[in-house]
C-alpha cells in the first residue's frame, strides 16, 4: 500500500508535543561530517556540505520537531551540532572512531543516561569502515524508563533471504540479526518499554526472515508497517521504528510521518541525504515500565 499523500509531511510545523506525548524520529543524515574535501578519512566520492547545505539541514531538523532523534552516519558531535541546536539538544554517539556513527539527539528537557554500546553489532571493529555499533540510551518518562537503540545495519541485502545467504553482504547482515534479537530478549526480561530505530538497510515484512527472527525474541510493533516511504519519489521503507514492551501501547495510531525534502534538483540528495526523517508520536502512559 502506498503511503497516503495526506500523511506525507513536506514541512512539519514545530509545535511541541502535547502533554505526555513524546515524538521519536530516525534520520540517516548521510556522511554528516565537518571534514574538508580530500580528507584521508573520507571516500573520494563524498562531497562535503557547504554552509548553505548545513543551514538547510538545520531548518529541516527544526521542522522535524522531534523530542528524540536516532541519527546515523554522524562524524562526531561537532557535525551533529551543525544540524541540531546544541542549546536545545544533547548528543550521544557510539564510542568508536568511525566517521559514520549512530547516536541520538535528545531534547535537553528530557532526562536520559547512556548505556554501553551494543558492540557486538560491529562485526569488523578493526576495519577502516567497520559495521558500526549500536547506540543505546535510556530516556526517563513519567511512564517509566524507555530504552532506545539507534542502529545502522549492513547495506547491500535489502531483500535477499537471510536463512541461507549467498552473498557476503547478506552473510554479514544475517550475523547482525541475532545480536539485535539478543538485545530484544534482554529488554523483554527487564519488562521495560523499548524501541529500535535507524537504518536497517532492509525491507521488513511479515514473511521476511529478519522480522521473523526479531518477533521470536519479543513482541514488536513495526511503526512503518506495510507502507511505502514517499522519500525521493517513493521507495519501500528501510528506515524503521520498532516498538516493544509497553511502548507498543503508547504508539498514537496514524502518527507516522515522513519529512519529505522540498528540493528536487539533481544534487539535492548529496546536499541533504538519501534518507528522509521518519517520526512517530508516543502517548506515554503512567504506571507501567
Short mmCIF file of C-alpha atoms in Angstrom, two decimals:
data_model
loop_
_atom_site.label_atom_id
_atom_site.label_comp_id
_atom_site.label_asym_id
_atom_site.label_seq_id
_atom_site.Cartn_x
_atom_site.Cartn_y
_atom_site.Cartn_z
CA UNK A 1 0.00 0.00 0.00
CA UNK A 2 1.33 3.40 -0.96
CA UNK A 3 1.76 5.98 1.75
CA UNK A 4 -1.27 8.29 1.56
CA UNK A 5 -0.41 11.79 0.41
CA UNK A 6 -2.28 13.24 3.35
CA UNK A 7 0.24 11.59 5.66
CA UNK A 8 3.28 12.93 3.85
CA UNK A 9 4.83 15.80 5.72
CA UNK A 10 6.62 18.23 3.42
CA UNK A 11 7.32 20.64 6.22
CA UNK A 12 6.18 19.90 9.77
CA UNK A 13 5.20 22.79 11.99
CA UNK A 14 7.47 22.97 15.01
CA UNK A 15 4.68 22.52 17.54
CA UNK A 16 5.71 20.99 20.89
CA UNK A 17 4.23 17.63 21.81
CA UNK A 18 1.01 17.82 23.83
CA UNK A 19 1.04 16.74 27.43
CA UNK A 20 2.78 13.40 27.81
CA UNK A 21 3.35 12.94 24.07
CA UNK A 22 6.88 12.01 23.04
CA UNK A 23 7.95 12.33 19.41
CA UNK A 24 10.54 9.78 18.28
CA UNK A 25 12.33 10.02 14.94
CA UNK A 26 15.12 8.41 12.97
CA UNK A 27 17.29 10.13 10.38
CA UNK A 28 20.32 8.90 8.47
CA UNK A 29 21.98 12.22 7.55
CA UNK A 30 24.41 10.59 5.10
CA UNK A 31 28.11 11.30 5.74
CA UNK A 32 27.46 14.18 8.13
CA UNK A 33 30.98 15.49 8.65
CA UNK A 34 32.88 18.73 9.04
CA UNK A 35 35.99 17.27 7.38
CA UNK A 36 37.09 19.06 4.20
CA UNK A 37 37.16 17.57 0.73
CA UNK A 38 40.15 15.31 0.20
CA UNK A 39 40.47 14.35 3.86
CA UNK A 40 42.02 10.86 4.02
CA UNK A 41 39.18 9.55 6.21
CA UNK A 42 36.60 10.36 3.54
CA UNK A 43 35.93 8.33 0.40
CA UNK A 44 36.74 10.26 -2.76
CA UNK A 45 33.08 10.36 -3.80
CA UNK A 46 31.89 12.16 -0.64
CA UNK A 47 31.14 15.81 -1.27
CA UNK A 48 31.47 17.87 1.92
CA UNK A 49 28.49 20.13 2.57
CA UNK A 50 28.56 23.89 2.21
CA UNK A 51 27.39 26.39 4.82
CA UNK A 52 24.14 26.69 2.88
CA UNK A 53 23.70 22.91 2.99
CA UNK A 54 24.13 22.83 6.77
CA UNK A 55 21.69 25.71 7.14
CA UNK A 56 19.11 23.83 5.08
CA UNK A 57 19.55 20.65 7.12
CA UNK A 58 19.17 22.70 10.29
CA UNK A 59 15.84 24.06 9.05
CA UNK A 60 14.63 20.53 8.41
CA UNK A 61 15.76 19.44 11.88
CA UNK A 62 13.71 22.29 13.35
CA UNK A 63 10.71 21.35 11.23
CA UNK A 64 11.03 17.72 12.34
CA UNK A 65 10.19 18.90 15.87
CA UNK A 66 11.14 15.58 17.46
CA UNK A 67 11.99 15.04 21.12
CA UNK A 68 14.40 12.19 20.44
CA UNK A 69 16.09 11.60 17.09
CA UNK A 70 18.07 8.45 16.39
CA UNK A 71 20.74 9.56 13.94
CA UNK A 72 23.14 7.64 11.71
CA UNK A 73 26.31 8.39 9.71
CA UNK A 74 27.50 11.08 12.12
CA UNK A 75 31.15 12.11 12.32
CA UNK A 76 31.09 13.36 15.90
CA UNK A 77 29.13 15.87 18.00
CA UNK A 78 30.54 18.92 16.20
CA UNK A 79 28.99 17.73 12.95
CA UNK A 80 25.70 16.96 14.69
CA UNK A 81 25.66 20.45 16.20
CA UNK A 82 25.64 21.87 12.67
CA UNK A 83 22.17 20.35 12.22
CA UNK A 84 20.62 20.29 15.72
CA UNK A 85 20.74 23.27 18.05
CA UNK A 86 23.09 22.25 20.87
CA UNK A 87 21.30 24.58 23.27
CA UNK A 88 18.10 22.55 22.76
CA UNK A 89 19.50 19.05 22.18
CA UNK A 90 22.06 16.90 23.96
CA UNK A 91 24.04 14.44 21.85
CA UNK A 92 25.17 10.88 22.37
CA UNK A 93 27.15 8.86 19.83
CA UNK A 94 28.79 5.46 19.93
CA UNK A 95 32.29 5.39 21.41
CA UNK A 96 34.15 4.42 18.25
CA UNK A 97 36.42 6.18 15.79
CA UNK A 98 34.25 5.63 12.71
CA UNK A 99 33.02 8.65 10.79
CA UNK A 100 29.60 7.03 10.29
CA UNK A 101 28.49 6.60 13.88
CA UNK A 102 24.93 6.04 15.12
CA UNK A 103 23.64 8.05 18.04
CA UNK A 104 20.94 10.35 19.35
CA UNK A 105 19.91 13.98 19.58
CA UNK A 106 17.74 14.32 22.70
CA UNK A 107 15.89 17.39 23.94
CA UNK A 108 17.62 18.81 26.98
CA UNK A 109 14.28 18.93 28.80
CA UNK A 110 14.40 15.10 28.93
CA UNK A 111 16.49 13.17 31.42
CA UNK A 112 18.47 10.31 29.95
CA UNK A 113 21.55 8.24 30.53
CA UNK A 114 23.82 6.39 28.13
CA UNK A 115 24.15 2.61 28.28
CA UNK A 116 27.13 0.69 26.93
CA UNK A 117 27.27 0.48 23.15
CA UNK A 118 25.92 -2.65 21.53
CA UNK A 119 29.45 -3.53 20.46
CA UNK A 120 28.59 -6.94 19.00
CA UNK A 121 26.79 -5.34 16.05
CA UNK A 122 30.18 -4.29 14.68
CA UNK A 123 31.44 -7.45 13.06
CA UNK A 124 34.63 -5.81 11.78
CA UNK A 125 35.80 -3.40 14.51
CA UNK A 126 39.36 -3.21 13.17
CA UNK A 127 38.31 -2.38 9.60
CA UNK A 128 38.72 1.16 8.27
CA UNK A 129 34.98 1.29 7.66
CA UNK A 130 33.54 -1.04 10.27
CA UNK A 131 29.96 -2.27 10.57
CA UNK A 132 29.05 0.16 13.35
CA UNK A 133 27.97 -0.44 16.93
CA UNK A 134 24.50 0.31 18.27
CA UNK A 135 23.96 3.45 20.35
CA UNK A 136 21.98 2.64 23.49
CA UNK A 137 20.29 5.16 25.82
CA UNK A 138 17.53 5.18 28.42
CA UNK A 139 15.14 8.14 28.47
CA UNK A 140 13.15 8.78 31.64
CA UNK A 141 9.41 9.25 31.10
CA UNK A 142 6.54 9.54 33.56
CA UNK A 143 5.55 6.06 32.37
CA UNK A 144 8.93 4.65 33.34
CA UNK A 145 12.23 4.19 31.51
CA UNK A 146 12.22 3.99 27.72
CA UNK A 147 15.23 2.11 26.37
CA UNK A 148 16.28 3.17 22.85
CA UNK A 149 18.74 1.66 20.38
CA UNK A 150 19.97 3.51 17.29
CA UNK A 151 21.29 1.19 14.59
CA UNK A 152 22.80 1.29 11.12
CA UNK A 153 22.91 -2.26 9.80
CA UNK A 154 24.88 -3.75 6.91
CA UNK A 155 23.89 -2.43 3.50
CA UNK A 156 23.50 -4.43 0.31
CA UNK A 157 20.92 -7.02 1.34
CA UNK A 158 17.55 -5.31 1.27
CA UNK A 159 15.52 -8.28 0.04
CA UNK A 160 17.61 -11.48 -0.20
CA UNK A 161 16.85 -14.38 2.11
CA UNK A 162 18.96 -14.48 5.25
CA UNK A 163 18.26 -18.10 6.12
CA UNK A 164 20.81 -19.30 3.56
CA UNK A 165 22.70 -16.17 2.47
CA UNK A 166 24.61 -16.43 -0.78
CA UNK A 167 26.27 -13.02 -0.88
CA UNK A 168 28.80 -11.51 1.53
CA UNK A 169 26.58 -8.53 2.41
CA UNK A 170 23.76 -10.89 3.34
CA UNK A 171 26.08 -13.12 5.35
CA UNK A 172 27.12 -10.08 7.39
CA UNK A 173 23.57 -8.85 7.89
CA UNK A 174 22.46 -12.34 8.89
CA UNK A 175 25.12 -12.31 11.63
CA UNK A 176 23.84 -8.99 12.98
CA UNK A 177 20.24 -10.17 13.37
CA UNK A 178 20.88 -12.50 16.37
CA UNK A 179 22.66 -9.61 18.11
CA UNK A 180 19.54 -7.47 17.77
CA UNK A 181 17.38 -10.38 18.86
CA UNK A 182 19.52 -10.82 21.97
CA UNK A 183 19.10 -7.13 22.84
CA UNK A 184 15.34 -7.51 22.45
CA UNK A 185 15.26 -10.58 24.72
CA UNK A 186 17.16 -8.66 27.39
CA UNK A 187 14.62 -5.85 27.29
CA UNK A 188 11.73 -8.31 27.45
CA UNK A 189 13.22 -9.91 30.57
CA UNK A 190 13.53 -6.45 32.14
CA UNK A 191 9.93 -5.59 31.26
CA UNK A 192 10.83 -2.09 30.08
CA UNK A 193 9.41 -0.08 27.21
CA UNK A 194 11.89 -0.05 24.34
CA UNK A 195 12.40 0.86 20.71
CA UNK A 196 14.92 0.14 17.96
CA UNK A 197 15.27 2.97 15.47
CA UNK A 198 17.51 3.50 12.50
CA UNK A 199 18.70 2.47 9.09
CA UNK A 200 18.10 -1.27 8.86
CA UNK A 201 19.04 -1.33 5.16
CA UNK A 202 16.29 -3.92 4.95
CA UNK A 203 12.69 -4.06 3.80
CA UNK A 204 10.83 -5.65 6.70
CA UNK A 205 7.61 -7.59 6.19
CA UNK A 206 5.54 -10.26 7.94
CA UNK A 207 7.12 -13.09 5.95
CA UNK A 208 10.62 -11.59 5.79
CA UNK A 209 13.16 -13.64 7.74
CA UNK A 210 14.79 -10.80 9.71
CA UNK A 211 11.38 -9.77 11.02
CA UNK A 212 10.53 -13.36 11.93
CA UNK A 213 13.71 -13.70 13.98
CA UNK A 214 13.11 -10.41 15.79
CA UNK A 215 9.49 -11.14 16.73
CA UNK A 216 10.56 -14.54 18.05
CA UNK A 217 12.70 -12.61 20.56
CA UNK A 218 9.93 -10.28 21.71
CA UNK A 219 6.58 -8.71 20.90
CA UNK A 220 7.18 -5.86 18.46
CA UNK A 221 5.17 -3.27 16.60
CA UNK A 222 6.63 -2.04 13.32
CA UNK A 223 5.58 1.61 13.05
CA UNK A 224 6.36 1.71 9.34
CA UNK A 225 4.04 -1.24 8.76
CA UNK A 226 3.49 -2.37 5.19
CA UNK A 227 3.54 1.11 3.74
CA UNK A 228 5.98 2.68 1.31
CA UNK A 229 8.09 5.73 2.05
CA UNK A 230 7.44 8.84 -0.06
CA UNK A 231 11.12 9.80 0.25
CA UNK A 232 12.68 10.70 -3.12
CA UNK A 233 9.67 9.66 -5.13
CA UNK A 234 8.57 6.56 -3.23
CA UNK A 235 10.51 3.51 -2.09
CA UNK A 236 9.96 0.71 0.43
CA UNK A 237 10.97 1.69 3.95
CA UNK A 238 14.44 0.67 5.08
CA UNK A 239 14.48 3.20 7.94
CA UNK A 240 12.34 1.70 10.69
CA UNK A 241 10.99 2.36 14.16
CA UNK A 242 10.24 -0.85 16.09
CA UNK A 243 8.44 -0.58 19.42
CA UNK A 244 8.47 -3.22 22.14
CA UNK A 245 7.15 -3.78 25.64
CA UNK A 246 4.76 -1.12 26.98
CA UNK A 247 5.91 1.25 24.19
CA UNK A 248 3.71 -0.72 21.78
CA UNK A 249 0.63 0.59 23.60
CA UNK A 250 1.98 4.14 23.56
CA UNK A 251 2.03 4.47 19.76
CA UNK A 252 -0.50 7.07 18.60
CA UNK A 253 -2.37 5.46 15.68
CA UNK A 254 -1.77 7.24 12.39
CA UNK A 255 1.13 9.30 13.77
CA UNK A 256 3.74 8.01 11.32
CA UNK A 257 5.16 10.91 9.35
CA UNK A 258 7.92 11.29 6.77
CA UNK A 259 9.51 14.69 6.30
CA UNK A 260 9.95 14.92 2.53
CA UNK A 261 12.51 17.38 1.21
CA UNK A 262 11.19 20.16 -0.97
CA UNK A 263 14.40 20.26 -3.00
CA UNK A 264 14.20 18.10 -6.11
CA UNK A 265 17.19 19.26 -8.14
CA UNK A 266 19.79 16.77 -9.27
CA UNK A 267 22.26 17.44 -6.46
CA UNK A 268 19.72 17.58 -3.62
CA UNK A 269 20.48 14.07 -2.35
CA UNK A 270 24.16 14.94 -1.94
CA UNK A 271 23.38 18.22 -0.21
CA UNK A 272 20.73 16.76 2.09
CA UNK A 273 20.58 12.98 2.42
CA UNK A 274 19.36 9.96 0.51
CA UNK A 275 17.23 9.23 3.61
CA UNK A 276 14.28 11.29 4.84
CA UNK A 277 13.49 11.71 8.54
CA UNK A 278 10.77 9.36 9.84
CA UNK A 279 8.85 10.10 13.04
CA UNK A 280 6.07 8.75 15.24
CA UNK A 281 4.30 10.04 18.35
CA UNK A 282 4.06 8.09 21.58
CA UNK A 283 1.43 8.93 24.19
CA UNK A 284 3.24 7.83 27.31
CA UNK A 285 1.03 6.15 29.87
CA UNK A 286 1.97 6.15 33.56
CA UNK A 287 2.03 3.13 35.76
CA UNK A 288 3.97 0.73 33.51
CA UNK A 289 7.71 0.43 32.96
#
